[in-house]
Short mmCIF file of N, CA and C in Angstrom, two decimals:
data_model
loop_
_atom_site.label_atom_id
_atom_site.label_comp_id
_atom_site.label_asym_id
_atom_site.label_seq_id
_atom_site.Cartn_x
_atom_site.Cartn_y
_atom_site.Cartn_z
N UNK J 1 39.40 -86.88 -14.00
CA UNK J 1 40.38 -87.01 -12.94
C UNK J 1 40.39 -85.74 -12.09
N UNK J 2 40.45 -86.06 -10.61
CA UNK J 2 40.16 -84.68 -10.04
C UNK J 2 41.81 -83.94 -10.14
N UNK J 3 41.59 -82.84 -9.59
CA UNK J 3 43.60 -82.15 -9.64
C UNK J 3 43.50 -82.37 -7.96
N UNK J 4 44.74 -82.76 -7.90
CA UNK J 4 45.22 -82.89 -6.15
C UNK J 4 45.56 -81.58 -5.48
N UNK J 5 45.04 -81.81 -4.61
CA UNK J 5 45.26 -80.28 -3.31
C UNK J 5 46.54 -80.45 -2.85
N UNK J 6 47.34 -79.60 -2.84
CA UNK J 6 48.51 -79.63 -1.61
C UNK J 6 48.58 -78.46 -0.85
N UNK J 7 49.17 -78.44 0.22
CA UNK J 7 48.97 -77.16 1.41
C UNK J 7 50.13 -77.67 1.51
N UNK J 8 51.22 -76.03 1.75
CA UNK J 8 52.51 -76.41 2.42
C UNK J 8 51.99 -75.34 3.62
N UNK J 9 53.11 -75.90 4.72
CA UNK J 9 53.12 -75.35 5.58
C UNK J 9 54.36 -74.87 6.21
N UNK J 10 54.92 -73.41 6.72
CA UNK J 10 56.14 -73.45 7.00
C UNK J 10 56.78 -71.73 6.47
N UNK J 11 57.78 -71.94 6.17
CA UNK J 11 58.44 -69.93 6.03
C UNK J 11 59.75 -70.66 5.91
N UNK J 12 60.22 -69.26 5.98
CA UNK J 12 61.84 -69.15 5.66
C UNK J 12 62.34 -69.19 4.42
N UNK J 13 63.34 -69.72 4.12
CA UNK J 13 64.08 -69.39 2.51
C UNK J 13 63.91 -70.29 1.77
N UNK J 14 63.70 -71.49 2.27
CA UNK J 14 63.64 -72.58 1.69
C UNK J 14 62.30 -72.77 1.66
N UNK J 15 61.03 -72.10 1.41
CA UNK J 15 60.01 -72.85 0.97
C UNK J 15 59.98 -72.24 -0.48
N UNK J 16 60.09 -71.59 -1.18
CA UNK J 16 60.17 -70.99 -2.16
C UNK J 16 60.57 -71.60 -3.44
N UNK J 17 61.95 -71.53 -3.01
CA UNK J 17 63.43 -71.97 -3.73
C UNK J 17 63.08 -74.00 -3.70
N UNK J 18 63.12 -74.23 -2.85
CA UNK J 18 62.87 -75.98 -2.87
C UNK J 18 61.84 -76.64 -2.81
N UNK J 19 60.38 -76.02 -2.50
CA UNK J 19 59.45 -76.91 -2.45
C UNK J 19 58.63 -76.04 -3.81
N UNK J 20 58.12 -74.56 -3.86
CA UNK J 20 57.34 -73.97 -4.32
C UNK J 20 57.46 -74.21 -6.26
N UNK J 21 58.69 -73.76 -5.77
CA UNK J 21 58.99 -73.71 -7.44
C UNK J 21 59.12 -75.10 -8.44
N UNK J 22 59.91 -76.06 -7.62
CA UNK J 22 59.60 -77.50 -8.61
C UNK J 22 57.44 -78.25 -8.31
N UNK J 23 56.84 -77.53 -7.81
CA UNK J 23 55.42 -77.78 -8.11
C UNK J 23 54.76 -76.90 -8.94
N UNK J 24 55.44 -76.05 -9.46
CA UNK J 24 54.62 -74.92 -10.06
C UNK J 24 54.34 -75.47 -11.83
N UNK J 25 54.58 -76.44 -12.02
CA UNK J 25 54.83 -76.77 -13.49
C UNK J 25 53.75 -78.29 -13.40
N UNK J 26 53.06 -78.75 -12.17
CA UNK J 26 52.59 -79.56 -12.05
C UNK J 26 50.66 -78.87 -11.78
N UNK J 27 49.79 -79.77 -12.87
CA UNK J 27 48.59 -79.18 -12.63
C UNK J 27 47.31 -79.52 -11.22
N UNK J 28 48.30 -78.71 -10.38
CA UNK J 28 47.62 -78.66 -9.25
C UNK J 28 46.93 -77.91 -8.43
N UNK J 29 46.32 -78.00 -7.29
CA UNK J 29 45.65 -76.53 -6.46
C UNK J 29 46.56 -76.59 -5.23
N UNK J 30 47.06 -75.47 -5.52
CA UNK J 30 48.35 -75.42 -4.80
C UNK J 30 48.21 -74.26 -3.49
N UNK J 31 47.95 -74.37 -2.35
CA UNK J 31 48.14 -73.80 -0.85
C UNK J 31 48.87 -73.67 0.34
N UNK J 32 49.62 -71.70 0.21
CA UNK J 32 50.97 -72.08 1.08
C UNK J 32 50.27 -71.34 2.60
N UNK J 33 50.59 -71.55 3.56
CA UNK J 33 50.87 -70.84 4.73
C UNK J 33 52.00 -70.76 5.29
N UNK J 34 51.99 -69.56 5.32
CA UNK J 34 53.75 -69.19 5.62
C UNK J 34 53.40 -68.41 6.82
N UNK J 35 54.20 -67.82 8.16
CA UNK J 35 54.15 -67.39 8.91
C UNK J 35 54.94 -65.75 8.84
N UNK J 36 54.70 -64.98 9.31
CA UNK J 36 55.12 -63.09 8.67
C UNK J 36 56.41 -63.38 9.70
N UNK J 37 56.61 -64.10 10.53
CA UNK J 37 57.51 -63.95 11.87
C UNK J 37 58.44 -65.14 11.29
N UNK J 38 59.78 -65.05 10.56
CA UNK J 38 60.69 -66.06 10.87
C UNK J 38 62.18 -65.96 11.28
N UNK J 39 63.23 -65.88 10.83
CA UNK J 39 64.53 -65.69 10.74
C UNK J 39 64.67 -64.16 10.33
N UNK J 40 63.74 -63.81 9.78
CA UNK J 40 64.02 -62.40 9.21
C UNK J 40 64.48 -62.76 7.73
N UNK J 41 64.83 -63.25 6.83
CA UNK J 41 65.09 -63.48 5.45
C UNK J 41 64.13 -62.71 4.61
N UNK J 42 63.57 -63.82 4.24
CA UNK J 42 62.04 -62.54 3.24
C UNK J 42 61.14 -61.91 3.92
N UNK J 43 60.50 -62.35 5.65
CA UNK J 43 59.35 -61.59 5.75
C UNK J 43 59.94 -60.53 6.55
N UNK J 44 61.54 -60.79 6.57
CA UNK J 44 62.15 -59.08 7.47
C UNK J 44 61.95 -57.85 6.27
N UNK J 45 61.75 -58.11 5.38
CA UNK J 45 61.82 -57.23 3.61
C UNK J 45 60.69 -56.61 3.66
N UNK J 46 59.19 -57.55 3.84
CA UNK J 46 57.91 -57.29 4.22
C UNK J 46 57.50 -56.21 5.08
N UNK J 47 58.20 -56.41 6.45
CA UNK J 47 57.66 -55.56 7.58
C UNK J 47 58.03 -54.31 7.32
#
Protein backbone atom coordinates (compact mmCIF):
# COMPACT_ATOMS: atom_id res chain seq x y z
CA UNK A 1 0.00 0.00 0.00
CA UNK A 2 1.55 3.25 -0.98
CA UNK A 3 1.53 6.14 2.19
CA UNK A 4 -0.56 9.23 0.96
CA UNK A 5 1.07 12.67 0.31
CA UNK A 6 -0.55 15.66 1.84
CA UNK A 7 0.68 19.35 1.33
CA UNK A 8 -0.92 21.96 3.49
CA UNK A 9 -0.92 25.19 2.46
CA UNK A 10 -1.36 28.43 4.47
CA UNK A 11 0.28 30.21 8.04
CA UNK A 12 -1.01 31.69 10.95
CA UNK A 13 -2.00 30.04 14.31
CA UNK A 14 -4.17 27.76 13.24
CA UNK A 15 -2.18 25.55 11.02
CA UNK A 16 -0.29 24.01 13.72
CA UNK A 17 -2.72 23.68 16.56
CA UNK A 18 -5.73 22.30 14.09
CA UNK A 19 -4.57 20.79 11.07
CA UNK A 20 -0.71 19.78 11.86
CA UNK A 21 -0.96 18.12 14.97
CA UNK A 22 -4.17 15.73 14.62
CA UNK A 23 -2.05 14.26 11.28
CA UNK A 24 1.01 13.69 13.00
CA UNK A 25 -0.07 10.23 14.47
CA UNK A 26 -1.23 9.16 10.95
CA UNK A 27 1.48 7.22 8.64
CA UNK A 28 1.93 9.71 6.14
CA UNK A 29 4.33 12.06 3.93
CA UNK A 30 3.40 14.99 5.26
CA UNK A 31 4.21 18.76 3.40
CA UNK A 32 3.65 22.24 4.91
CA UNK A 33 4.13 25.63 3.15
CA UNK A 34 3.65 28.28 5.28
CA UNK A 35 4.34 31.85 4.30
CA UNK A 36 7.26 34.02 6.81
CA UNK A 37 4.70 37.15 6.24
CA UNK A 38 1.33 36.73 8.25
CA UNK A 39 -0.58 38.39 11.16
CA UNK A 40 2.59 38.47 13.00
CA UNK A 41 1.69 35.46 15.57
CA UNK A 42 4.55 32.87 15.11
CA UNK A 43 6.47 34.16 12.10
CA UNK A 44 6.60 37.82 14.02
CA UNK A 45 8.87 35.48 16.82
CA UNK A 46 10.99 34.31 13.68
CA UNK A 47 12.00 37.64 12.19
Amino acid sequence: MKIPRIVCLGGGNAMPKAILSGLKNYPIKLSVICAMLDSGGSAGRLR
